[in-house]
PDB file of C-alpha atoms and ligand atoms in Angstrom:
ATOM      1  CA  MET A   1     -80.671   6.406  26.746  1.00 39.00           C
ATOM      2  CA  PRO A   2     -83.571   3.943  27.344  1.00 40.00           C
ATOM      3  CA  VAL A   3     -85.715   6.061  25.062  1.00 39.00           C
ATOM      4  CA  ARG A   4     -83.159   5.753  22.240  1.00 44.00           C
ATOM      5  CA  LEU A   5     -82.972   2.014  22.705  1.00 40.00           C
ATOM      6  CA  LYS A   6     -86.678   1.680  22.627  1.00 41.00           C
ATOM      7  CA  SER A   7     -87.018   3.725  19.480  1.00 42.00           C
ATOM      8  CA  SER A   8     -84.257   1.866  17.697  1.00 43.00           C
ATOM      9  CA  ARG A   9     -85.991  -1.449  18.485  1.00 43.00           C
ATOM     10  CA  ALA A  10     -89.168  -0.014  17.144  1.00 42.00           C
ATOM     11  CA  LEU A  11     -87.362   1.013  14.045  1.00 41.00           C
ATOM     12  CA  CYS A  12     -86.052  -2.496  13.543  1.00 39.00           C
ATOM     13  CA  GLY A  13     -89.491  -3.943  14.026  1.00 41.00           C
ATOM     14  CA  LEU A  14     -90.857  -1.700  11.317  1.00 39.00           C
ATOM     15  CA  ALA A  15     -88.064  -2.580   9.028  1.00 41.00           C
ATOM     16  CA  MET A  16     -88.645  -6.308   9.443  1.00 41.00           C
ATOM     17  CA  ALA A  17     -92.375  -5.896   8.955  1.00 42.00           C
ATOM     18  CA  ALA A  18     -91.540  -4.268   5.657  1.00 42.00           C
ATOM     19  CA  ALA A  19     -89.464  -7.363   4.829  1.00 42.00           C
ATOM     20  CA  LEU A  20     -86.367  -5.317   4.385  1.00 39.00           C
ATOM     21  CA  LEU A  21     -83.125  -7.037   4.856  1.00 41.00           C
ATOM     22  CA  LEU A  22     -81.677  -5.305   7.866  1.00 40.00           C
ATOM     23  CA  SER A  23     -79.109  -7.602   9.222  1.00 41.00           C
ATOM     24  CA  SER A  24     -78.098  -5.189  11.956  1.00 40.00           C
ATOM     25  CA  CYS A  25     -81.415  -5.863  13.720  1.00 38.00           C
ATOM     26  CA  SER A  26     -80.439  -9.261  14.907  1.00 43.00           C
ATOM     27  CA  ALA A  27     -76.757  -8.472  15.309  1.00 42.00           C
ATOM     28  CA  PRO A  28     -75.627  -7.443  18.710  1.00 43.00           C
ATOM     29  CA  ALA A  29     -74.902  -3.733  19.049  1.00 43.00           C
ATOM     30  CA  GLN A  30     -71.550  -2.899  17.550  1.00 44.00           C
ATOM     31  CA  PRO A  31     -69.062  -1.690  20.080  1.00 44.00           C
ATOM     32  CA  ALA A  32     -68.300   1.959  19.704  1.00 46.00           C
ATOM     33  CA  ALA A  33     -65.483   2.695  17.334  1.00 47.00           C
ATOM     34  CA  ASP A  34     -62.103   2.530  19.066  1.00 50.00           C
ATOM     35  CA  THR A  35     -62.515   5.256  21.549  1.00 51.00           C
ATOM     36  CA  ALA A  36     -59.611   4.212  23.811  1.00 51.00           C
ATOM     37  CA  PRO A  37     -57.756   7.351  24.848  1.00 54.00           C
ATOM     38  CA  GLU A  38     -54.311   7.818  23.413  1.00 55.00           C
ATOM     39  CA  SER A  39     -51.448   6.643  25.512  1.00 59.00           C
ATOM     40  CA  PRO A  40     -50.712   9.413  27.981  1.00 60.00           C
ATOM     41  CA  ALA A  41     -47.050   9.434  27.032  1.00 57.00           C
ATOM     42  CA  ALA A  42     -47.662   9.530  23.265  1.00 56.00           C
ATOM     43  CA  PRO A  43     -45.617  12.320  21.711  1.00 50.00           C
ATOM     44  CA  ALA A  44     -47.403  15.256  20.189  1.00 53.00           C
ATOM     45  CA  PRO A  45     -47.035  15.443  16.421  1.00 82.00           C
ATOM     46  CA  VAL A  46     -44.014  17.720  16.173  1.00 94.00           C
ATOM     47  CA  ASP A  47     -41.197  18.291  13.708  1.00 96.00           C
ATOM     48  CA  CYS A  48     -37.934  18.807  15.588  1.00 97.00           C
ATOM     49  CA  SER A  49     -36.292  20.371  12.485  1.00 96.00           C
ATOM     50  CA  VAL A  50     -38.805  23.215  13.013  1.00 96.00           C
ATOM     51  CA  ASP A  51     -39.966  22.922  16.636  1.00 97.00           C
ATOM     52  CA  ALA A  52     -37.819  23.261  19.782  1.00 98.00           C
ATOM     53  CA  CYS A  53     -37.369  19.719  21.046  1.00 98.00           C
ATOM     54  CA  VAL A  54     -35.440  18.072  23.823  1.00 98.00           C
ATOM     55  CA  ALA A  55     -35.038  14.452  24.772  1.00 98.00           C
ATOM     56  CA  LEU A  56     -35.067  13.179  28.389  1.00 98.00           C
ATOM     57  CA  THR A  57     -32.924  10.085  28.639  1.00 98.00           C
ATOM     58  CA  PHE A  58     -32.566   7.617  31.511  1.00 98.00           C
ATOM     59  CA  ASP A  59     -29.647   5.266  31.932  1.00 98.00           C
ATOM     60  CA  ASP A  60     -28.672   2.182  33.869  1.00 98.00           C
ATOM     61  CA  GLY A  61     -32.136   0.756  34.553  1.00 98.00           C
ATOM     62  CA  PRO A  62     -34.597  -0.712  34.632  1.00 98.00           C
ATOM     63  CA  GLY A  63     -34.620  -0.704  38.379  1.00 98.00           C
ATOM     64  CA  LYS A  64     -36.912  -0.463  41.351  1.00 97.00           C
ATOM     65  CA  TYR A  65     -37.864   3.187  40.632  1.00 98.00           C
ATOM     66  CA  THR A  66     -38.553   2.744  36.937  1.00 98.00           C
ATOM     67  CA  ASP A  67     -42.275   2.044  37.418  1.00 98.00           C
ATOM     68  CA  ARG A  68     -42.636   5.260  39.421  1.00 98.00           C
ATOM     69  CA  LEU A  69     -40.782   7.135  36.686  1.00 98.00           C
ATOM     70  CA  LEU A  70     -43.187   5.738  34.154  1.00 98.00           C
ATOM     71  CA  ASP A  71     -46.092   7.010  36.283  1.00 98.00           C
ATOM     72  CA  GLU A  72     -44.529  10.446  36.405  1.00 98.00           C
ATOM     73  CA  LEU A  73     -43.815  10.544  32.679  1.00 98.00           C
ATOM     74  CA  ALA A  74     -47.401   9.509  31.980  1.00 98.00           C
ATOM     75  CA  GLU A  75     -48.703  12.210  34.242  1.00 98.00           C
ATOM     76  CA  ALA A  76     -46.432  14.756  32.546  1.00 97.00           C
ATOM     77  CA  GLN A  77     -47.281  13.428  29.064  1.00 96.00           C
ATOM     78  CA  ALA A  78     -43.587  13.205  28.431  1.00 98.00           C
ATOM     79  CA  PRO A  79     -42.003  10.439  26.410  1.00 98.00           C
ATOM     80  CA  GLY A  80     -38.512   9.335  27.510  1.00 98.00           C
ATOM     81  CA  THR A  81     -35.715   7.231  26.124  1.00 98.00           C
ATOM     82  CA  PHE A  82     -34.442   4.404  28.340  1.00 98.00           C
ATOM     83  CA  PHE A  83     -30.855   3.232  27.861  1.00 98.00           C
ATOM     84  CA  VAL A  84     -31.228  -0.066  29.670  1.00 98.00           C
ATOM     85  CA  LEU A  85     -28.627  -2.488  30.848  1.00 98.00           C
ATOM     86  CA  GLY A  86     -29.204  -5.902  29.408  1.00 98.00           C
ATOM     87  CA  LYS A  87     -28.438  -7.605  32.711  1.00 98.00           C
ATOM     88  CA  ASN A  88     -31.331  -5.691  34.388  1.00 98.00           C
ATOM     89  CA  VAL A  89     -33.886  -6.420  31.756  1.00 98.00           C
ATOM     90  CA  PRO A  90     -34.885  -9.953  32.878  1.00 98.00           C
ATOM     91  CA  LYS A  91     -35.544  -8.582  36.376  1.00 98.00           C
ATOM     92  CA  PHE A  92     -38.056  -5.997  35.160  1.00 98.00           C
ATOM     93  CA  PRO A  93     -39.531  -7.236  31.866  1.00 98.00           C
ATOM     94  CA  GLU A  94     -42.902  -5.725  32.746  1.00 98.00           C
ATOM     95  CA  ALA A  95     -41.320  -2.245  32.907  1.00 98.00           C
ATOM     96  CA  LEU A  96     -40.030  -2.693  29.362  1.00 98.00           C
ATOM     97  CA  ARG A  97     -43.401  -3.757  28.075  1.00 98.00           C
ATOM     98  CA  ARG A  98     -44.897  -0.679  29.739  1.00 98.00           C
ATOM     99  CA  MET A  99     -42.291   1.541  28.046  1.00 98.00           C
ATOM    100  CA  VAL A 100     -43.344   0.264  24.680  1.00 98.00           C
ATOM    101  CA  ALA A 101     -47.050   0.461  25.413  1.00 98.00           C
ATOM    102  CA  GLU A 102     -46.742   4.034  26.704  1.00 98.00           C
ATOM    103  CA  GLY A 103     -44.753   5.468  23.784  1.00 98.00           C
ATOM    104  CA  HIS A 104     -41.212   5.522  25.224  1.00 98.00           C
ATOM    105  CA  GLU A 105     -38.114   4.427  23.410  1.00 98.00           C
ATOM    106  CA  ILE A 106     -35.951   1.533  24.620  1.00 98.00           C
ATOM    107  CA  ALA A 107     -32.277   1.724  23.691  1.00 98.00           C
ATOM    108  CA  SER A 108     -29.120  -0.187  24.710  1.00 98.00           C
ATOM    109  CA  HIS A 109     -26.593   0.748  27.407  1.00 98.00           C
ATOM    110  CA  THR A 110     -24.731  -2.560  26.945  1.00 98.00           C
ATOM    111  CA  TYR A 111     -25.214  -5.697  29.020  1.00 98.00           C
ATOM    112  CA  ASP A 112     -23.167  -4.973  32.154  1.00 97.00           C
ATOM    113  CA  HIS A 113     -21.896  -1.441  31.828  1.00 98.00           C
ATOM    114  CA  ARG A 114     -18.539  -2.346  30.542  1.00 96.00           C
ATOM    115  CA  ASP A 115     -16.142   0.364  29.333  1.00 97.00           C
ATOM    116  CA  LEU A 116     -16.066  -0.476  25.643  1.00 97.00           C
ATOM    117  CA  THR A 117     -12.727   1.203  25.097  1.00 97.00           C
ATOM    118  CA  LYS A 118     -11.209  -1.367  27.450  1.00 97.00           C
ATOM    119  CA  SER A 119     -12.892  -4.322  25.816  1.00 97.00           C
ATOM    120  CA  THR A 120     -11.947  -6.819  23.150  1.00 97.00           C
ATOM    121  CA  ARG A 121     -13.827  -7.106  19.859  1.00 96.00           C
ATOM    122  CA  GLU A 122     -15.568 -10.277  21.130  1.00 97.00           C
ATOM    123  CA  GLN A 123     -16.600  -8.579  24.358  1.00 97.00           C
ATOM    124  CA  ILE A 124     -18.064  -5.557  22.514  1.00 97.00           C
ATOM    125  CA  GLU A 125     -19.939  -7.751  20.047  1.00 97.00           C
ATOM    126  CA  ARG A 126     -21.333  -9.776  22.982  1.00 97.00           C
ATOM    127  CA  GLU A 127     -22.324  -6.657  24.914  1.00 98.00           C
ATOM    128  CA  VAL A 128     -24.370  -5.471  21.911  1.00 98.00           C
ATOM    129  CA  SER A 129     -25.937  -8.764  20.907  1.00 98.00           C
ATOM    130  CA  THR A 130     -26.891 -10.072  24.392  1.00 98.00           C
ATOM    131  CA  THR A 131     -28.571  -6.763  25.269  1.00 98.00           C
ATOM    132  CA  ASN A 132     -30.555  -6.600  22.065  1.00 98.00           C
ATOM    133  CA  LYS A 133     -31.647 -10.163  22.617  1.00 98.00           C
ATOM    134  CA  ALA A 134     -32.746  -9.476  26.223  1.00 98.00           C
ATOM    135  CA  ILE A 135     -34.758  -6.434  25.112  1.00 98.00           C
ATOM    136  CA  ASP A 136     -36.385  -8.330  22.324  1.00 98.00           C
ATOM    137  CA  GLU A 137     -37.338 -11.255  24.636  1.00 98.00           C
ATOM    138  CA  ALA A 138     -38.793  -8.929  27.229  1.00 98.00           C
ATOM    139  CA  ALA A 139     -40.608  -6.382  25.046  1.00 98.00           C
ATOM    140  CA  GLY A 140     -40.581  -7.650  21.451  1.00 98.00           C
ATOM    141  CA  VAL A 141     -38.644  -4.679  20.152  1.00 98.00           C
ATOM    142  CA  THR A 142     -35.137  -4.226  18.786  1.00 98.00           C
ATOM    143  CA  PRO A 143     -33.322  -1.139  20.043  1.00 98.00           C
ATOM    144  CA  ARG A 144     -31.993   1.182  17.382  1.00 98.00           C
ATOM    145  CA  LEU A 145     -29.536   3.185  19.524  1.00 98.00           C
ATOM    146  CA  LEU A 146     -26.744   2.473  21.938  1.00 98.00           C
ATOM    147  CA  ARG A 147     -25.201   4.710  24.593  1.00 98.00           C
ATOM    148  CA  PRO A 148     -21.718   3.582  25.555  1.00 98.00           C
ATOM    149  CA  PRO A 149     -21.172   3.346  29.359  1.00 98.00           C
ATOM    150  CA  TYR A 150     -19.358   6.375  30.773  1.00 97.00           C
ATOM    151  CA  GLY A 151     -19.706   7.931  27.304  1.00 97.00           C
ATOM    152  CA  ALA A 152     -16.440   6.145  26.561  1.00 97.00           C
ATOM    153  CA  HIS A 153     -16.032   5.535  22.879  1.00 96.00           C
ATOM    154  CA  GLY A 154     -13.557   6.005  20.061  1.00 95.00           C
ATOM    155  CA  VAL A 155     -13.460   5.357  16.304  1.00 93.00           C
ATOM    156  CA  VAL A 156     -11.788   2.000  16.625  1.00 93.00           C
ATOM    157  CA  TYR A 157     -14.448   0.688  19.045  1.00 96.00           C
ATOM    158  CA  ASP A 158     -17.385   2.484  17.445  1.00 96.00           C
ATOM    159  CA  ARG A 159     -16.746   0.642  14.157  1.00 96.00           C
ATOM    160  CA  LEU A 160     -17.657  -2.604  16.005  1.00 96.00           C
ATOM    161  CA  ILE A 161     -21.079  -1.252  17.050  1.00 97.00           C
ATOM    162  CA  PRO A 162     -23.638  -1.646  14.299  1.00 97.00           C
ATOM    163  CA  MET A 163     -25.953   1.016  15.805  1.00 98.00           C
ATOM    164  CA  PRO A 164     -25.765   4.806  16.125  1.00 98.00           C
ATOM    165  CA  LEU A 165     -24.125   5.883  19.400  1.00 98.00           C
ATOM    166  CA  VAL A 166     -26.102   8.421  21.405  1.00 98.00           C
ATOM    167  CA  LEU A 167     -24.299  10.560  24.026  1.00 98.00           C
ATOM    168  CA  TRP A 168     -25.731  13.710  25.641  1.00 98.00           C
ATOM    169  CA  ASP A 169     -25.008  17.433  25.829  1.00 98.00           C
ATOM    170  CA  VAL A 170     -26.598  18.094  29.219  1.00 98.00           C
ATOM    171  CA  ASP A 171     -25.336  16.057  32.134  1.00 98.00           C
ATOM    172  CA  THR A 172     -27.703  16.754  35.051  1.00 98.00           C
ATOM    173  CA  LEU A 173     -25.191  15.131  37.391  1.00 98.00           C
ATOM    174  CA  ASP A 174     -28.133  13.490  39.080  1.00 98.00           C
ATOM    175  CA  TRP A 175     -26.023  10.519  40.020  1.00 96.00           C
ATOM    176  CA  LYS A 176     -23.598  12.803  41.900  1.00 97.00           C
ATOM    177  CA  THR A 177     -25.873  15.233  43.725  1.00 98.00           C
ATOM    178  CA  LEU A 178     -28.720  12.781  44.331  1.00 98.00           C
ATOM    179  CA  ASP A 179     -30.811  15.961  44.760  1.00 98.00           C
ATOM    180  CA  ALA A 180     -33.979  16.507  42.733  1.00 98.00           C
ATOM    181  CA  LYS A 181     -33.799  20.318  42.963  1.00 98.00           C
ATOM    182  CA  LYS A 182     -30.173  20.433  41.766  1.00 98.00           C
ATOM    183  CA  THR A 183     -31.000  18.000  39.005  1.00 98.00           C
ATOM    184  CA  VAL A 184     -33.773  20.275  37.776  1.00 98.00           C
ATOM    185  CA  ALA A 185     -31.619  23.418  38.149  1.00 98.00           C
ATOM    186  CA  THR A 186     -28.682  21.992  36.235  1.00 98.00           C
ATOM    187  CA  ALA A 187     -30.893  20.723  33.395  1.00 98.00           C
ATOM    188  CA  LEU A 188     -32.661  24.059  33.060  1.00 98.00           C
ATOM    189  CA  ASP A 189     -29.382  25.975  33.115  1.00 98.00           C
ATOM    190  CA  GLU A 190     -27.900  24.022  30.266  1.00 98.00           C
ATOM    191  CA  VAL A 191     -30.768  22.931  28.074  1.00 98.00           C
ATOM    192  CA  LYS A 192     -31.195  24.310  24.569  1.00 98.00           C
ATOM    193  CA  PRO A 193     -33.128  23.244  21.520  1.00 98.00           C
ATOM    194  CA  GLY A 194     -31.934  19.868  20.330  1.00 98.00           C
ATOM    195  CA  SER A 195     -30.544  18.883  23.702  1.00 98.00           C
ATOM    196  CA  ILE A 196     -30.226  15.351  25.062  1.00 98.00           C
ATOM    197  CA  LEU A 197     -30.509  15.327  28.801  1.00 98.00           C
ATOM    198  CA  LEU A 198     -28.774  12.585  30.787  1.00 98.00           C
ATOM    199  CA  MET A 199     -30.409  11.186  33.941  1.00 98.00           C
ATOM    200  CA  HIS A 200     -30.563   7.838  35.698  1.00 98.00           C
ATOM    201  CA  ASP A 201     -33.712   6.003  36.707  1.00 97.00           C
ATOM    202  CA  ILE A 202     -31.889   3.964  39.324  1.00 97.00           C
ATOM    203  CA  HIS A 203     -31.943   6.979  41.677  1.00 98.00           C
ATOM    204  CA  GLU A 204     -35.093   8.059  43.520  1.00 97.00           C
ATOM    205  CA  SER A 205     -34.063  11.698  43.425  1.00 97.00           C
ATOM    206  CA  SER A 206     -33.908  11.557  39.610  1.00 98.00           C
ATOM    207  CA  VAL A 207     -37.444  10.269  39.446  1.00 98.00           C
ATOM    208  CA  GLN A 208     -38.557  12.983  41.876  1.00 98.00           C
ATOM    209  CA  ALA A 209     -37.012  15.610  39.601  1.00 98.00           C
ATOM    210  CA  VAL A 210     -39.093  14.666  36.560  1.00 98.00           C
ATOM    211  CA  PRO A 211     -42.458  16.307  37.226  1.00 98.00           C
ATOM    212  CA  LYS A 212     -40.887  19.730  37.856  1.00 98.00           C
ATOM    213  CA  LEU A 213     -38.357  19.363  35.067  1.00 98.00           C
ATOM    214  CA  ALA A 214     -40.965  18.317  32.513  1.00 98.00           C
ATOM    215  CA  SER A 215     -43.381  21.133  33.468  1.00 98.00           C
ATOM    216  CA  LYS A 216     -40.610  23.766  33.386  1.00 98.00           C
ATOM    217  CA  LEU A 217     -39.373  22.579  29.980  1.00 98.00           C
ATOM    218  CA  LYS A 218     -42.906  22.731  28.611  1.00 97.00           C
ATOM    219  CA  GLU A 219     -43.360  26.214  30.120  1.00 97.00           C
ATOM    220  CA  ARG A 220     -40.334  27.301  28.139  1.00 97.00           C
ATOM    221  CA  GLY A 221     -41.901  25.999  24.959  1.00 97.00           C
ATOM    222  CA  TYR A 222     -39.994  22.750  24.490  1.00 98.00           C
ATOM    223  CA  HIS A 223     -41.472  19.654  23.032  1.00 97.00           C
ATOM    224  CA  LEU A 224     -40.353  16.572  24.948  1.00 98.00           C
ATOM    225  CA  VAL A 225     -39.577  13.767  22.531  1.00 98.00           C
ATOM    226  CA  THR A 226     -37.753  10.434  22.276  1.00 98.00           C
ATOM    227  CA  VAL A 227     -34.216  10.436  20.844  1.00 98.00           C
ATOM    228  CA  SER A 228     -35.374   8.783  17.639  1.00 98.00           C
ATOM    229  CA  LYS A 229     -38.066  11.409  17.252  1.00 98.00           C
ATOM    230  CA  LEU A 230     -35.502  14.175  17.928  1.00 98.00           C
ATOM    231  CA  PHE A 231     -33.374  12.929  14.992  1.00 98.00           C
ATOM    232  CA  GLU A 232     -36.339  11.994  12.761  1.00 97.00           C
ATOM    233  CA  SER A 233     -35.292  14.492  10.086  1.00 95.00           C
ATOM    234  CA  ARG A 234     -31.658  13.341  10.050  1.00 94.00           C
ATOM    235  CA  GLU A 235     -30.142  10.025   9.135  1.00 94.00           C
ATOM    236  CA  LEU A 236     -28.452   8.431  12.179  1.00 97.00           C
ATOM    237  CA  LYS A 237     -25.546   6.244  10.985  1.00 98.00           C
ATOM    238  CA  PRO A 238     -24.300   3.112  12.614  1.00 98.00           C
ATOM    239  CA  SER A 239     -20.974   3.538  14.471  1.00 97.00           C
ATOM    240  CA  LYS A 240     -21.321   7.328  14.527  1.00 97.00           C
ATOM    241  CA  ALA A 241     -21.763   9.267  17.758  1.00 98.00           C
ATOM    242  CA  TYR A 242     -24.392  12.006  18.373  1.00 98.00           C
ATOM    243  CA  SER A 243     -24.680  14.204  21.412  1.00 98.00           C
ATOM    244  CA  ARG A 244     -27.411  16.576  20.361  1.00 98.00           C
ATOM    245  CA  LEU A 245     -29.438  17.609  17.362  1.00 97.00           C
ATOM    246  CA  GLU A 246     -27.356  20.073  15.351  1.00 94.00           C
ATOM    247  CA  ASN A 247     -29.168  23.067  13.826  1.00 93.00           C
ATOM    248  CA  PRO A 248     -32.380  22.207  15.636  1.00 94.00           C
ATOM    249  CA  GLY A 249     -35.735  23.822  15.129  1.00 94.00           C
ATOM    250  CA  THR A 250     -36.378  26.612  17.611  1.00 94.00           C
ATOM    251  CA  LYS A 251     -40.079  27.281  17.258  1.00 94.00           C
ATOM    252  CA  LEU A 252     -41.513  27.286  20.742  1.00 93.00           C
ATOM    253  CA  ALA A 253     -44.637  25.386  21.664  1.00 89.00           C
ATOM    254  CA  GLU A 254     -47.687  26.754  23.418  1.00 80.00           C
ATOM    255  CA  HIS A 255     -48.381  24.204  25.989  1.00 66.00           C
TER     256      HIS A 255
HETATM  257 NI1   NI B 301     -24.433   4.275  32.668  1.00 90.03          NI
END
């Protein structure tokens, strides 16, 4: 390297002697073009209407294990979708900023996990708006999607929610077994192209399940994507509920 520096200085000297206008000689060296590595969780360029995709989703956080989960997802190069509770957001704003920076999707799981089918119109509207506001204040993004607590929904209530409702087709039962191995086994038993897997980042065992689950899914040829990426080729409508990508692509990846 010193040799190159020396010769480039010599080159500049020559140029100036020749009275050429070579403004770069006096300018400090330009920093190298943006060589920052891509975010480790950035999704691969895939088309889920062709490729076999699945979405890992995490509910009820952010919580004390969320940072560890973000570490695991980064290590696995797996983007996730976080259905956060508005009331938890001000406690862990940094986790939300990290989600955005690392290519994950933030979505709403209402403010305080209220059963929307047992709520008034005013309560539902408040659950939606206060959560969106909390997410925006913490991370500067507006969530596109909402997952109703308990998966409880119905046409009358859904009409009051101006966002697509996202459910799941694979319930890992992580909250019930609190066992990483069982969580992985259940997920792998039930997963298929277009699946949405339900997990919870408020349980340590769920976070522990992620490295194995992500690597096994990749071994089987799945692309791990956010929910919005999963449905990229379809139009998600407000007030409509979706539990998996219908007629998904099935082309397996070579990871
Ligand atoms: Ni929940």
